Coordinates of C-alpha atoms in Angstrom, one line a residue:
M1 CA -0.8 -63.1 -11.8
K2 CA 2.0 -61.4 -13.8
F3 CA 2.1 -57.7 -13.8
I4 CA 3.0 -55.7 -16.8
K5 CA 4.8 -52.3 -17.0
K6 CA 2.8 -49.2 -17.3
E7 CA 4.0 -48.5 -20.8
D8 CA 2.9 -52.1 -21.9
E9 CA -0.6 -51.4 -20.4
Y10 CA -0.7 -48.3 -22.7
K11 CA 0.3 -50.3 -25.6
F12 CA -2.3 -53.0 -24.8
V13 CA -5.1 -50.3 -24.9
R14 CA -3.8 -48.9 -28.2
D15 CA -3.9 -52.5 -29.6
L16 CA -7.4 -52.9 -28.3
T17 CA -8.6 -49.8 -29.9
S18 CA -7.0 -50.8 -33.3
K19 CA -8.5 -54.4 -33.2
K20 CA -11.9 -52.9 -32.5
A21 CA -11.6 -50.8 -35.5
R22 CA -10.6 -53.8 -37.7
F23 CA -13.2 -56.1 -36.2
Q24 CA -15.9 -53.3 -37.0
A25 CA -14.7 -53.0 -40.6
K26 CA -14.5 -56.9 -41.2
Y27 CA -17.6 -58.3 -39.5
R28 CA -21.1 -57.4 -40.7
T29 CA -23.5 -60.3 -39.5
E30 CA -25.4 -60.4 -36.3
G31 CA -23.3 -63.4 -35.0
E32 CA -20.1 -61.8 -35.9
L33 CA -21.1 -58.6 -34.0
K34 CA -21.9 -60.8 -31.0
E35 CA -18.5 -62.4 -31.1
L36 CA -16.9 -58.9 -31.4
R37 CA -18.8 -57.8 -28.3
R38 CA -17.6 -60.9 -26.5
K39 CA -14.0 -60.3 -27.3
L40 CA -14.1 -56.8 -26.5
S41 CA -15.7 -57.7 -23.0
N42 CA -12.8 -60.1 -22.4
Y43 CA -10.3 -57.3 -23.1
E44 CA -12.1 -54.9 -20.7
K45 CA -11.7 -57.7 -18.0
Q46 CA -8.1 -58.0 -18.8
I47 CA -7.7 -54.2 -18.3
A48 CA -9.5 -54.2 -15.1
R49 CA -7.3 -57.2 -13.8
I50 CA -4.2 -55.3 -14.9
G51 CA -5.2 -51.9 -13.9
G52 CA -6.6 -52.5 -10.4
P53 CA -3.5 -54.0 -8.7
L54 CA -1.1 -51.6 -10.6
N55 CA -3.0 -48.7 -9.5
R56 CA -2.9 -49.8 -5.9
I57 CA 1.0 -50.4 -6.1
L58 CA 1.5 -47.0 -7.7
H59 CA -0.8 -45.2 -5.2
I60 CA 1.2 -46.8 -2.3
E61 CA 4.6 -45.7 -4.0
I62 CA 3.3 -42.2 -4.3
E63 CA 2.3 -42.0 -0.7
K64 CA 5.8 -43.3 0.3
K65 CA 7.3 -40.6 -1.7
M66 CA 5.1 -37.9 -0.3
E67 CA 5.9 -38.8 3.2
E68 CA 9.6 -38.6 2.3
L69 CA 9.2 -35.2 0.9
I70 CA 7.2 -33.9 3.8
S71 CA 9.9 -35.2 6.2
K72 CA 12.6 -33.4 4.1
K73 CA 10.6 -30.2 4.1
K74 CA 10.3 -30.4 7.8
E75 CA 14.0 -31.0 8.1
L76 CA 14.8 -28.0 5.7
K77 CA 12.4 -25.7 7.6
E78 CA 14.1 -26.6 11.0
M79 CA 17.5 -26.1 9.4
L80 CA 16.6 -22.6 8.0
E81 CA 15.1 -21.7 11.4
Y82 CA 18.3 -22.7 13.1
I83 CA 20.3 -20.6 10.5
D84 CA 18.0 -17.6 11.1
R85 CA 18.3 -17.8 14.8
Y86 CA 22.1 -18.0 14.6
I87 CA 22.4 -14.9 12.4
L88 CA 19.9 -13.0 14.5
E89 CA 21.8 -13.7 17.7
K90 CA 25.2 -12.6 16.2
A91 CA 24.0 -9.4 14.2
N92 CA 24.2 -6.1 15.9
V93 CA 21.7 -4.3 13.4
I94 CA 18.7 -6.1 12.0
G95 CA 16.3 -4.8 9.3
S96 CA 12.8 -6.0 9.2
T97 CA 9.2 -4.8 8.5
I98 CA 7.2 -4.3 11.7
I99 CA 4.8 -7.3 10.8
R100 CA 7.8 -9.6 10.1
S101 CA 9.5 -8.7 13.4
H102 CA 6.6 -10.6 15.1
L103 CA 6.8 -13.7 13.0
G104 CA 9.0 -16.9 12.9
T105 CA 12.3 -16.7 14.5
M106 CA 12.1 -13.0 15.4
F107 CA 8.8 -13.6 17.5
D108 CA 10.5 -13.6 20.9
I109 CA 13.5 -11.3 20.1
T110 CA 13.6 -7.8 21.6
F111 CA 16.1 -5.1 20.9
D112 CA 18.0 -2.4 22.8
T113 CA 16.8 0.2 20.3
V114 CA 14.1 0.2 17.6
I115 CA 14.2 2.8 14.8
I116 CA 11.1 3.0 12.8
D117 CA 11.4 4.8 9.4
E118 CA 8.6 6.3 7.3
C119 CA 6.7 6.4 10.6
S120 CA 4.1 9.2 9.6
Q121 CA 2.5 6.7 7.0
I122 CA 1.8 3.9 9.7
S123 CA -1.2 3.5 12.0
I124 CA -1.1 3.7 15.7
P125 CA -1.7 -0.1 16.2
L126 CA 1.2 -0.9 13.8
G127 CA 3.4 1.8 15.4
L128 CA 2.8 0.0 18.9
M129 CA 3.8 -3.3 17.5
G130 CA 7.2 -1.8 16.6
L131 CA 7.7 -0.1 20.0
I132 CA 7.0 -3.4 22.0
K133 CA 10.1 -4.9 20.3
G134 CA 12.6 -2.6 21.9
K135 CA 13.7 -1.0 25.2
K136 CA 13.9 2.5 23.7
W137 CA 13.0 3.8 20.3
V138 CA 13.4 6.4 17.5
V139 CA 10.7 7.2 15.2
I140 CA 11.5 8.9 11.9
G141 CA 9.0 10.5 9.5
D142 CA 7.4 13.5 7.9
H143 CA 3.9 14.4 9.1
L144 CA 3.7 16.8 6.0
Q145 CA 4.0 13.9 3.6
L146 CA 1.5 11.0 3.3
L147 CA -0.3 9.8 6.3
P148 CA -2.0 6.3 6.9
I149 CA -4.7 5.4 4.3
F150 CA -7.8 3.4 5.3
K151 CA -10.1 2.1 2.6
N152 CA -13.1 2.6 4.9
I153 CA -12.4 6.3 5.5
K154 CA -13.5 8.4 2.5
S155 CA -12.6 11.9 3.9
N156 CA -9.6 13.6 2.7
K157 CA -9.4 15.8 5.7
I158 CA -5.8 16.0 6.9
E159 CA -6.8 16.4 10.5
L160 CA -8.7 13.1 10.6
H161 CA -5.8 11.1 9.0
A162 CA -3.4 12.9 11.4
K163 CA -5.2 11.5 14.4
L164 CA -4.7 7.9 12.9
S165 CA -0.9 8.5 12.2
F166 CA 1.5 7.1 14.9
F167 CA 4.0 9.7 14.1
S168 CA 1.4 12.7 14.3
Y169 CA -0.1 11.2 17.4
L170 CA 3.4 11.2 19.1
I171 CA 4.3 14.7 18.0
N172 CA 0.9 16.1 19.2
K173 CA 0.9 14.3 22.5
F174 CA 4.6 14.6 23.8
R175 CA 6.1 17.5 21.7
W176 CA 9.4 15.7 21.8
D177 CA 10.6 16.2 18.2
A178 CA 13.8 17.1 16.4
Y179 CA 13.8 18.4 12.8
L180 CA 16.5 17.5 10.3
S181 CA 16.7 21.1 8.8
V182 CA 19.4 20.6 6.1
H183 CA 18.1 19.4 2.7
Y184 CA 20.7 17.3 0.7
R185 CA 18.7 15.6 -2.2
S186 CA 17.7 18.3 -4.7
L187 CA 18.8 21.3 -6.7
P188 CA 17.6 24.4 -4.7
D189 CA 14.7 25.3 -7.2
I190 CA 13.3 21.8 -6.9
I191 CA 12.9 22.0 -3.1
A192 CA 12.0 25.7 -3.1
F193 CA 8.2 25.4 -3.4
S194 CA 7.9 22.9 -0.5
K195 CA 10.4 24.8 1.6
E196 CA 8.5 28.2 1.3
N197 CA 4.8 26.9 1.0
V198 CA 4.7 23.7 3.0
Y199 CA 7.3 23.6 5.8
K200 CA 7.6 27.3 6.4
E201 CA 3.9 27.5 6.9
R202 CA 4.4 25.1 9.9
N203 CA 7.2 27.1 11.1
I204 CA 9.8 24.5 9.9
I205 CA 12.8 26.2 8.5
I206 CA 14.7 24.3 5.9
K207 CA 18.4 25.1 4.7
V208 CA 19.7 23.7 1.5
S209 CA 23.2 22.3 1.6
K210 CA 25.8 23.4 -0.7
N211 CA 26.2 19.9 -2.0
S212 CA 22.5 19.4 -2.6
G213 CA 21.8 18.0 -6.1
R214 CA 25.6 17.4 -6.7
V215 CA 24.9 14.2 -8.7
C216 CA 23.2 16.6 -11.3
R217 CA 26.5 18.1 -12.6
E218 CA 27.0 15.3 -15.0
Y219 CA 23.6 15.8 -16.5
E220 CA 23.4 19.7 -16.9
R221 CA 25.0 19.8 -20.4
L222 CA 22.9 17.2 -21.7
L223 CA 19.7 18.4 -20.2
S224 CA 20.3 22.1 -21.1
S225 CA 20.6 21.1 -24.8
V226 CA 16.8 20.4 -24.7
D227 CA 14.7 23.6 -24.5
Y228 CA 12.0 22.5 -22.1
L229 CA 14.7 20.8 -19.9
R230 CA 16.9 23.9 -19.4
Y231 CA 15.4 24.6 -15.9
P232 CA 15.4 22.4 -12.7
V233 CA 11.7 22.6 -12.6
V234 CA 9.3 22.9 -15.7
F235 CA 5.4 22.6 -15.8
I236 CA 4.4 21.4 -19.3
H237 CA 0.9 22.5 -20.2
I238 CA -1.1 20.1 -22.4
A239 CA -4.9 20.5 -22.9
G240 CA -5.7 17.0 -22.1
T241 CA -9.0 15.6 -20.6
C242 CA -9.2 12.8 -18.1
K243 CA -11.4 9.8 -18.9
K244 CA -12.8 7.1 -16.4
E245 CA -11.4 3.7 -16.7
K246 CA -14.0 1.0 -17.3
G247 CA -14.7 -1.2 -14.2
S248 CA -13.1 1.3 -11.8
G249 CA -13.4 4.7 -10.4
S250 CA -9.7 5.5 -11.4
I251 CA -9.0 7.8 -14.4
Y252 CA -6.4 8.3 -17.1
N253 CA -5.4 11.1 -19.5
E254 CA -4.1 9.9 -23.0
E255 CA -2.7 13.4 -23.9
E256 CA -0.4 13.4 -20.8
V257 CA 0.6 9.8 -21.6
E258 CA 1.8 11.0 -25.1
V259 CA 3.8 13.8 -23.6
C260 CA 5.3 11.5 -21.0
R261 CA 6.2 9.2 -23.8
E262 CA 8.0 11.8 -25.8
I263 CA 9.9 13.1 -22.8
I264 CA 11.1 9.6 -22.0
Q265 CA 12.3 9.1 -25.6
T266 CA 14.1 12.5 -25.5
L267 CA 15.8 11.4 -22.1
K268 CA 16.8 8.0 -23.6
S269 CA 18.3 9.8 -26.6
L270 CA 20.4 11.9 -24.2
G271 CA 21.9 8.6 -22.7
I272 CA 20.0 8.8 -19.6
K273 CA 19.3 5.3 -18.2
Y274 CA 15.7 4.3 -17.2
D275 CA 16.6 3.5 -13.7
K276 CA 17.5 7.3 -13.2
I277 CA 14.0 8.3 -14.2
G278 CA 10.8 8.1 -12.1
I279 CA 7.2 8.5 -13.6
I280 CA 4.5 9.1 -11.1
A281 CA 0.8 9.8 -11.1
P282 CA -2.0 10.0 -8.5
Y283 CA -4.2 7.4 -10.3
V284 CA -3.7 3.8 -10.8
A285 CA -5.3 3.8 -14.2
Q286 CA -2.7 6.5 -15.4
V287 CA 0.2 4.5 -14.0
K288 CA -1.1 1.4 -16.0
K289 CA -1.0 3.6 -19.2
L290 CA 2.3 4.9 -18.4
Q291 CA 3.7 1.5 -17.7
E292 CA 2.7 0.4 -21.2
I293 CA 5.4 2.8 -22.6
F294 CA 7.9 0.4 -21.3
K295 CA 6.2 -2.8 -22.5
D296 CA 8.6 -3.6 -25.4
K297 CA 11.7 -2.3 -23.6
N298 CA 14.4 -4.8 -22.5
N299 CA 16.3 -4.8 -19.3
I300 CA 14.0 -2.6 -17.4
G301 CA 13.8 -4.6 -14.3
D302 CA 10.9 -4.0 -11.9
I303 CA 8.7 -1.6 -13.8
E304 CA 7.0 -0.3 -10.5
Y305 CA 10.3 1.0 -9.4
I306 CA 10.2 3.3 -12.5
V307 CA 6.5 4.0 -12.9
N308 CA 4.1 4.1 -9.9
T309 CA 1.6 6.0 -7.9
V310 CA 2.7 9.1 -6.0
D311 CA 1.7 7.2 -2.7
S312 CA 4.0 4.3 -3.7
F313 CA 7.0 6.7 -4.5
Q314 CA 7.0 8.1 -0.8
G315 CA 10.6 7.5 0.6
K316 CA 12.0 7.0 -3.0
E317 CA 14.0 9.5 -5.0
K318 CA 15.2 9.7 -8.7
D319 CA 17.5 11.9 -10.6
I320 CA 14.6 12.9 -12.9
I321 CA 10.9 12.8 -12.0
I322 CA 8.0 13.1 -14.3
Y323 CA 4.7 13.9 -12.7
S324 CA 1.5 13.4 -14.5
I325 CA -1.3 15.3 -12.7
T326 CA -3.9 13.3 -14.9
G327 CA -7.1 15.1 -13.5
T328 CA -8.8 17.9 -15.3
D329 CA -12.0 18.3 -13.4
R330 CA -12.3 19.9 -9.9
N331 CA -12.8 16.7 -7.8
R332 CA -9.9 15.0 -9.6
I333 CA -7.5 18.0 -9.2
N334 CA -8.5 18.2 -5.6
F335 CA -7.2 14.5 -5.0
A336 CA -3.9 15.5 -6.8
S337 CA -3.8 18.6 -4.7
H338 CA -3.9 17.1 -1.4
P339 CA -1.1 19.0 0.3
N340 CA 0.7 16.0 1.7
R341 CA 0.3 14.0 -1.5
L342 CA 1.6 17.1 -3.6
N343 CA 4.4 17.6 -1.3
V344 CA 5.7 13.9 -1.9
A345 CA 5.3 14.4 -5.6
L346 CA 7.3 17.5 -5.8
T347 CA 10.2 16.4 -3.5
R348 CA 11.3 13.2 -5.3
A349 CA 13.6 14.6 -7.8
K350 CA 17.3 15.3 -7.5
C351 CA 18.0 17.1 -11.0
R352 CA 14.8 17.7 -12.9
L353 CA 11.2 17.9 -11.9
I354 CA 8.9 17.7 -14.9
V355 CA 5.2 18.3 -14.1
V356 CA 2.8 17.5 -17.0
G357 CA -0.8 18.8 -16.6
N358 CA -3.7 21.0 -17.8
A359 CA -2.8 24.5 -16.5
N360 CA -6.2 26.0 -17.5
A361 CA -8.0 23.4 -15.4
I362 CA -5.7 23.9 -12.4
K363 CA -6.3 27.7 -12.6
R364 CA -10.1 27.3 -12.0
T365 CA -9.6 25.7 -8.6
K366 CA -8.6 26.9 -5.2
T367 CA -5.9 24.3 -4.3
K368 CA -2.3 23.8 -3.4
L369 CA -1.7 22.8 -6.8
N370 CA -2.9 26.2 -8.1
E371 CA -0.5 27.8 -5.7
F372 CA 2.3 25.8 -7.3
L373 CA 1.1 26.8 -10.7
R374 CA 1.3 30.5 -9.7
W375 CA 4.8 29.8 -8.3
I376 CA 5.7 28.3 -11.6
V377 CA 4.4 31.3 -13.7
N378 CA 6.3 33.7 -11.5
K379 CA 9.6 31.8 -11.9
G380 CA 9.0 31.6 -15.7
Y381 CA 8.8 27.7 -15.7
L382 CA 5.6 27.3 -17.7
F383 CA 6.0 25.6 -21.1
D384 CA 3.3 25.1 -23.6
W385 CA 3.6 21.7 -25.3
E386 CA 1.6 22.5 -28.3
S387 CA 3.4 25.6 -29.4
R388 CA 6.7 24.4 -28.0
R389 CA 7.4 27.8 -26.2
W390 CA 7.8 29.2 -22.8
M391 CA 4.9 31.2 -21.5
E392 CA 5.8 34.5 -19.9
E393 CA 2.2 34.9 -18.5
S394 CA -0.4 32.4 -17.3
L395 CA -2.7 30.8 -19.9
A396 CA -6.2 32.3 -20.5

């Protein structure tokens, strides 16, 4: 049997379809219709004879190609593993996540010293996985910032989460600790509240370096030209109301989103690049709304590096931070006021910390956020967005 090319087979079927249409238009008698059926049956048999062997040949060819690709993939994997192993053996310092250090070519490698950063946020089992990779170890963290989060634990009690934190467990068990007591990141006023009302309460004394916030010198003239940005810290009061997102327990606050939008536009008009700005909120639904501000902007890069939850921003820093509190009812404010979470939110900025929230709603709570608001009022850093003026006294 003579085989035909695949494209010829397609042409054959197209011809068959067009002939069938012409036959149906031309013949009308019973005999002619029978003849048409017979011709069509012959065409179908020819297709079957052509298609069967051709499909089998194609199937065999595809299997061969697949085997070749699988073999090449295996060779590539072995080659990459060899390169990884070579690099790991030659390197003096290796960076990795804890989980990754137990996988692939790193599985059987141990180190002289293991340094675990952001250790307060990891659980005890995960911390132990890091320790067994080294002969000695250094753990670095801040037990007054965010602790491990477990979805099946609903309690916000710090004591409970501290028991599950690897860093807190080590401090409480062995008391072998050393504090880095000099702060280098922020302007003095930005770190002032946490210094006096978070760390000092735990007998941790922090000194602020003379060079702290030195990157801010290039911004001062620009930022000072905008009334509500004249001070290193500002609480912008807006009488917004939080709403629940459909299909989730998260909330958003449209009024705060609009304030943040205008602040971002102002910063952009001053020539400040987006990658120097961080916008954070305690709630995922609010983060989604804030991310929409940038949906039409070009050259943003990874939007989550600019706009994200407070929890996701632990360990990061930005020249300017905008913190949208979002919540306006007692339970939601309590979540934002969690001392460790609030400490993270208030210590990410180098040059400007801009807090946006409903001051009246916060005043009605007995929370760490209320303490922060009282500190703001005493410093004269409370700004009313609607009237566009500084508030000398707390709002009614």
